[in-house]
Coordinates of C-alpha atoms in Angstrom, one line a residue:
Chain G
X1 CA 0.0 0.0 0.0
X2 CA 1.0 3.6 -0.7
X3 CA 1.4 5.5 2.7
X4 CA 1.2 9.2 2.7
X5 CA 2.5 11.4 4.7
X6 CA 1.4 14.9 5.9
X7 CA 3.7 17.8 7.3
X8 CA 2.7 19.5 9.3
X9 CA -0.2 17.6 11.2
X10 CA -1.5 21.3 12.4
X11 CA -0.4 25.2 12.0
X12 CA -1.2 28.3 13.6
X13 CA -1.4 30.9 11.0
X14 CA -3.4 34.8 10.4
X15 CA -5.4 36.1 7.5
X16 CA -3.4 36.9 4.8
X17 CA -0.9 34.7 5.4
X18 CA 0.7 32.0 3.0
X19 CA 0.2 28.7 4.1
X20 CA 2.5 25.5 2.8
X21 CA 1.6 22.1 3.2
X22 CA 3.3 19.4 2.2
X23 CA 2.7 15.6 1.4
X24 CA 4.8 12.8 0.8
X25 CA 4.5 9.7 -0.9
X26 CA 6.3 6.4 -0.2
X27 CA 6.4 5.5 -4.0
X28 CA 6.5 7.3 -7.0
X29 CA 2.8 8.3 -7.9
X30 CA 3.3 10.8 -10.8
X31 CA 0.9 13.5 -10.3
X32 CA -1.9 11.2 -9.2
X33 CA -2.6 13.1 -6.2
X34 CA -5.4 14.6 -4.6
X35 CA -6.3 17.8 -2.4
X36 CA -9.7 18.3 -0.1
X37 CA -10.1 20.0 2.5
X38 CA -12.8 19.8 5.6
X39 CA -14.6 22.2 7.9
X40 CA -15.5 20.5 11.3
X41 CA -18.9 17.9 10.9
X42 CA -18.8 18.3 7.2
X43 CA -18.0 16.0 4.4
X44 CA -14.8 16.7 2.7
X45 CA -14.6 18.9 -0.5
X46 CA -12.2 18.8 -3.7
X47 CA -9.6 21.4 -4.4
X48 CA -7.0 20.6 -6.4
X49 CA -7.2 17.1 -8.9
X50 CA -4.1 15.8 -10.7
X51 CA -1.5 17.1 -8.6
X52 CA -2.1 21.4 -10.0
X53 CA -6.1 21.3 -11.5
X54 CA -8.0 23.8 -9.4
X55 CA -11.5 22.4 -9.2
X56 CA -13.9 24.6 -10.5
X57 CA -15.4 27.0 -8.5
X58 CA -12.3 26.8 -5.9
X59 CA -10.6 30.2 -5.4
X60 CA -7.7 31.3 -7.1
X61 CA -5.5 31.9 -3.9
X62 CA -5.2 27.7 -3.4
X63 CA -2.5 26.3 -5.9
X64 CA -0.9 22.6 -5.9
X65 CA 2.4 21.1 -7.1
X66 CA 4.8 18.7 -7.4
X67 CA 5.1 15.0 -8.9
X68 CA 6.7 11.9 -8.2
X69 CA 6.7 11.6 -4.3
X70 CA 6.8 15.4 -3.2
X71 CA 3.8 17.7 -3.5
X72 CA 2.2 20.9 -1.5
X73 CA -0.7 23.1 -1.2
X74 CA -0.3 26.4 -1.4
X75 CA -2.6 28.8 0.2
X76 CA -1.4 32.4 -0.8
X77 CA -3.5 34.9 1.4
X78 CA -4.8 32.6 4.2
X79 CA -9.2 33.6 4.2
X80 CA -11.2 33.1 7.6
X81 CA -13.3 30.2 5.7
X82 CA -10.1 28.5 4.7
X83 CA -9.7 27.3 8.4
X84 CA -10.3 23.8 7.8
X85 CA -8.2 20.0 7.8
X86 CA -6.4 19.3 4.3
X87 CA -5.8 16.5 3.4
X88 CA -4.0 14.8 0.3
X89 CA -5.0 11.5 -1.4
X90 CA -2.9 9.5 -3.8
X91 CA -5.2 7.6 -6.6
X92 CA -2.3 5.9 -8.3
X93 CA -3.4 2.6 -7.2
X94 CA -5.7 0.5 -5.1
X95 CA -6.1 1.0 -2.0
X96 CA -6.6 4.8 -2.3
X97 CA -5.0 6.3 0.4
X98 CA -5.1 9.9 2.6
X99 CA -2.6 11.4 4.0
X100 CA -3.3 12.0 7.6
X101 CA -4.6 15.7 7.7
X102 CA -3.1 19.1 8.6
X103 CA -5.4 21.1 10.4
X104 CA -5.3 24.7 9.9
X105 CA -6.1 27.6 12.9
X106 CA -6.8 30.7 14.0
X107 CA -3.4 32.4 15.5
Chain A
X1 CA -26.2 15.3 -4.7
X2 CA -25.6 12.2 -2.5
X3 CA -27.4 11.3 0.9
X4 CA -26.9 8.8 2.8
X5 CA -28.7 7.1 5.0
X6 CA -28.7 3.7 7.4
X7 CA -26.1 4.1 10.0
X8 CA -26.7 3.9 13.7
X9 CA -26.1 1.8 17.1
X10 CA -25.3 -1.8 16.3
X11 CA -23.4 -4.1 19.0
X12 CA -20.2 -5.8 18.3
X13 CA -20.5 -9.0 15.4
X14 CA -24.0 -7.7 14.4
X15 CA -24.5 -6.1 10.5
X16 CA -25.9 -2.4 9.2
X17 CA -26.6 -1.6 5.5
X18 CA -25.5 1.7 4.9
X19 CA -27.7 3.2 1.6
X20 CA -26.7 6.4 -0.8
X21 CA -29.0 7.9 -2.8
X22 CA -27.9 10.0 -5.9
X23 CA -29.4 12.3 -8.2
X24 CA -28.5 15.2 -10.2
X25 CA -25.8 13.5 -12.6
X26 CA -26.4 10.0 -14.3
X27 CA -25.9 7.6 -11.4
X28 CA -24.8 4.5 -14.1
X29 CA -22.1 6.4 -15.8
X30 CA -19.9 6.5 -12.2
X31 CA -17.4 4.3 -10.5
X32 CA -18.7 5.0 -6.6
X33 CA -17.1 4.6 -3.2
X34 CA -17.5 4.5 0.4
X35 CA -14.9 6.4 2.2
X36 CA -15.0 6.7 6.4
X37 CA -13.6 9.0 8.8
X38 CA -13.7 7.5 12.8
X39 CA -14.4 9.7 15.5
X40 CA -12.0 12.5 15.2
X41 CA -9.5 11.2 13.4
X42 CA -8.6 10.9 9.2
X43 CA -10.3 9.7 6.2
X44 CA -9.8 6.4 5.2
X45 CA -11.3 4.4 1.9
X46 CA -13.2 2.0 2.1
X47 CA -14.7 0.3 -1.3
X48 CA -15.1 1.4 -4.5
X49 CA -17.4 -0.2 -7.3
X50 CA -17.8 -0.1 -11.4
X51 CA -20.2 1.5 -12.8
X52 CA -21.8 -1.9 -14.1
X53 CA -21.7 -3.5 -10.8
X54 CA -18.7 -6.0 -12.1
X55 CA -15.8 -5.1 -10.3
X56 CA -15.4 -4.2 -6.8
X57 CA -12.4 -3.5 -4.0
X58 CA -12.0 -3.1 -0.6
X59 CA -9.6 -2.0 2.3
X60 CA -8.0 -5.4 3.2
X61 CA -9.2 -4.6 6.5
X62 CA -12.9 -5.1 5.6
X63 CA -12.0 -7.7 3.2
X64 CA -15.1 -10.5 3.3
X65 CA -16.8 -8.7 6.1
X66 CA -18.2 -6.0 4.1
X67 CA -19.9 -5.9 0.3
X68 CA -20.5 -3.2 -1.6
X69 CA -23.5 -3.0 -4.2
X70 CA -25.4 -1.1 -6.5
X71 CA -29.0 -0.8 -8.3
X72 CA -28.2 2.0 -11.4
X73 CA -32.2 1.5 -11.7
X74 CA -32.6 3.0 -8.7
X75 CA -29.9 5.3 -8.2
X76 CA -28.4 4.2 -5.5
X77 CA -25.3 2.6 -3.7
X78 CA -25.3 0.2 -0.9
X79 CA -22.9 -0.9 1.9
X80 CA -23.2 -4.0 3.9
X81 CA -21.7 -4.4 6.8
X82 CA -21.5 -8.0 8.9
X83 CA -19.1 -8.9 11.9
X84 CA -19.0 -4.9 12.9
X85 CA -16.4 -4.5 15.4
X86 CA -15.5 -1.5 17.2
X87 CA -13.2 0.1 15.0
X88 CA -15.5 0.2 12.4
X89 CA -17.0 2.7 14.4
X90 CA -17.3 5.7 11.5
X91 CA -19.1 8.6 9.7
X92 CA -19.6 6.5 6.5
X93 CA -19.5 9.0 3.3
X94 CA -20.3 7.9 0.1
X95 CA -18.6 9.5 -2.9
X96 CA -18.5 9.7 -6.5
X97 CA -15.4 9.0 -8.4
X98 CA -14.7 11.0 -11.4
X99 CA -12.3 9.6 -14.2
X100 CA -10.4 12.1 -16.4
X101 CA -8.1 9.8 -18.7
X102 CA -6.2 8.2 -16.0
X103 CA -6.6 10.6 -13.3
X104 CA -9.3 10.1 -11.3
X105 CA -10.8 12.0 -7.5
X106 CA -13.5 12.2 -5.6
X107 CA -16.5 14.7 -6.1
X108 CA -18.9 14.9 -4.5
X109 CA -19.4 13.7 -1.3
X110 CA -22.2 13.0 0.6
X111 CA -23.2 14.1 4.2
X112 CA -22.4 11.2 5.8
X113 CA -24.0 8.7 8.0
X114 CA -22.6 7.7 11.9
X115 CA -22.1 3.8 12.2
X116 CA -21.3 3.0 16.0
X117 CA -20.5 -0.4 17.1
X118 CA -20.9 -0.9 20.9
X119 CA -22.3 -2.8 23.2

């Protein structure tokens, strides 16, 4: 099974910050990797397909790279709704695996 | 839209089946999973099955205990559960997969629906 994992698990940050999170896989997946994030009791929600694809209707300000085993999400100007968990998932091969979440908060 | 439905209190070795219902996009056409998240911790997949209903796979750790199913007639997506132990305590989502040549992700996602297993 691939096994990602998440850094960091949680961070502090402002509005208007940057925010980086990054996600590592234990084999090569290309760019077959995922990016949803989650607002506390709801169901999760697509941001970035295929390593860079913004889903439609996501905001500009959230951006995703990287291929092979190394990727991030990028969140240029950190909003008040985008205080949330993110989590990556690789779809490169069965099982389908998440990374273990970062969880982004109010500082 | 997805909703499911069918979760609950069910007491260690006893069985739930977990129902999604879809609409808004043609139900047929879409490889499907179930996808779970325990009690405050990460997202974990579960099963995923064909659009036709022919080919299905699990988590190993749910491997002959659970079966997922489908009835494109009716639009919806089933999940049964048998010898529920504790750790399958969950919120159950279910969750379309969406192919793009080889890429493929998950969108949308339902509500979600508690299973607890507890005696």
């Amino acid at each position: 099974d691939i096994q990602m994992t998440q850094s960091p698990s949680s961070l502090s940050a402002s509005v208007g910050d940057r925010v980086t999170i990054t996600c590592r896989a234990s084999q090569d997946i290309s760019s077959y990797l995922n990016w949803y994030h989650q607002k506390a009791g709801k169901a999760p929600n697509l941001l970035i397909y295929a390593a860079s694809s913004l889903q439609s209707g996501v905001p500009s300000r959230f951006s995703g790279s990287g291929s092979g085993t190394d990727f991030t999400l990028t969140i240029s100007s950190l909003q008040p709704e985008d205080f949330a968990t993110y989590y990556c998932q690789q779809s490169y091969s069965n099982p389908l695996t998440f990374g273990g979440g970062t969880k982004v908060e109010i500082k | 839209q997805l909703v499911e439905s069918g979760g609950g209190l069910v007491q260690p070795g006893g069985s739930l089946r977990l129902s999604c219902a879809a609409s808004g996009f043609t139900f047929s056409r879409y490889w499907m999973n179930w996808v779970r998240q325990a009690p405050g911790k990460g997202l974990e997949w579960v099963a995923k099955i064909k659009e036709d209903g022919n080919e299905k796979y699990y988590v190993d750790s749910v491997k002959g205990r659970f079966t997922i199913s489908r009835d494109n007639a009716k639009n919806s997506l089933y999940l049964q559960m048998s010898s529920l132990r504790a750790e399958d305590t969950a919120v159950y989502y279910c969750a379309r997969l969406i192919y793009r040549s080889t890429w493929n992700w998950f969108d949308p996602w339902g509500q979600g629906t508690l299973v607890t297993v507890s005696s």
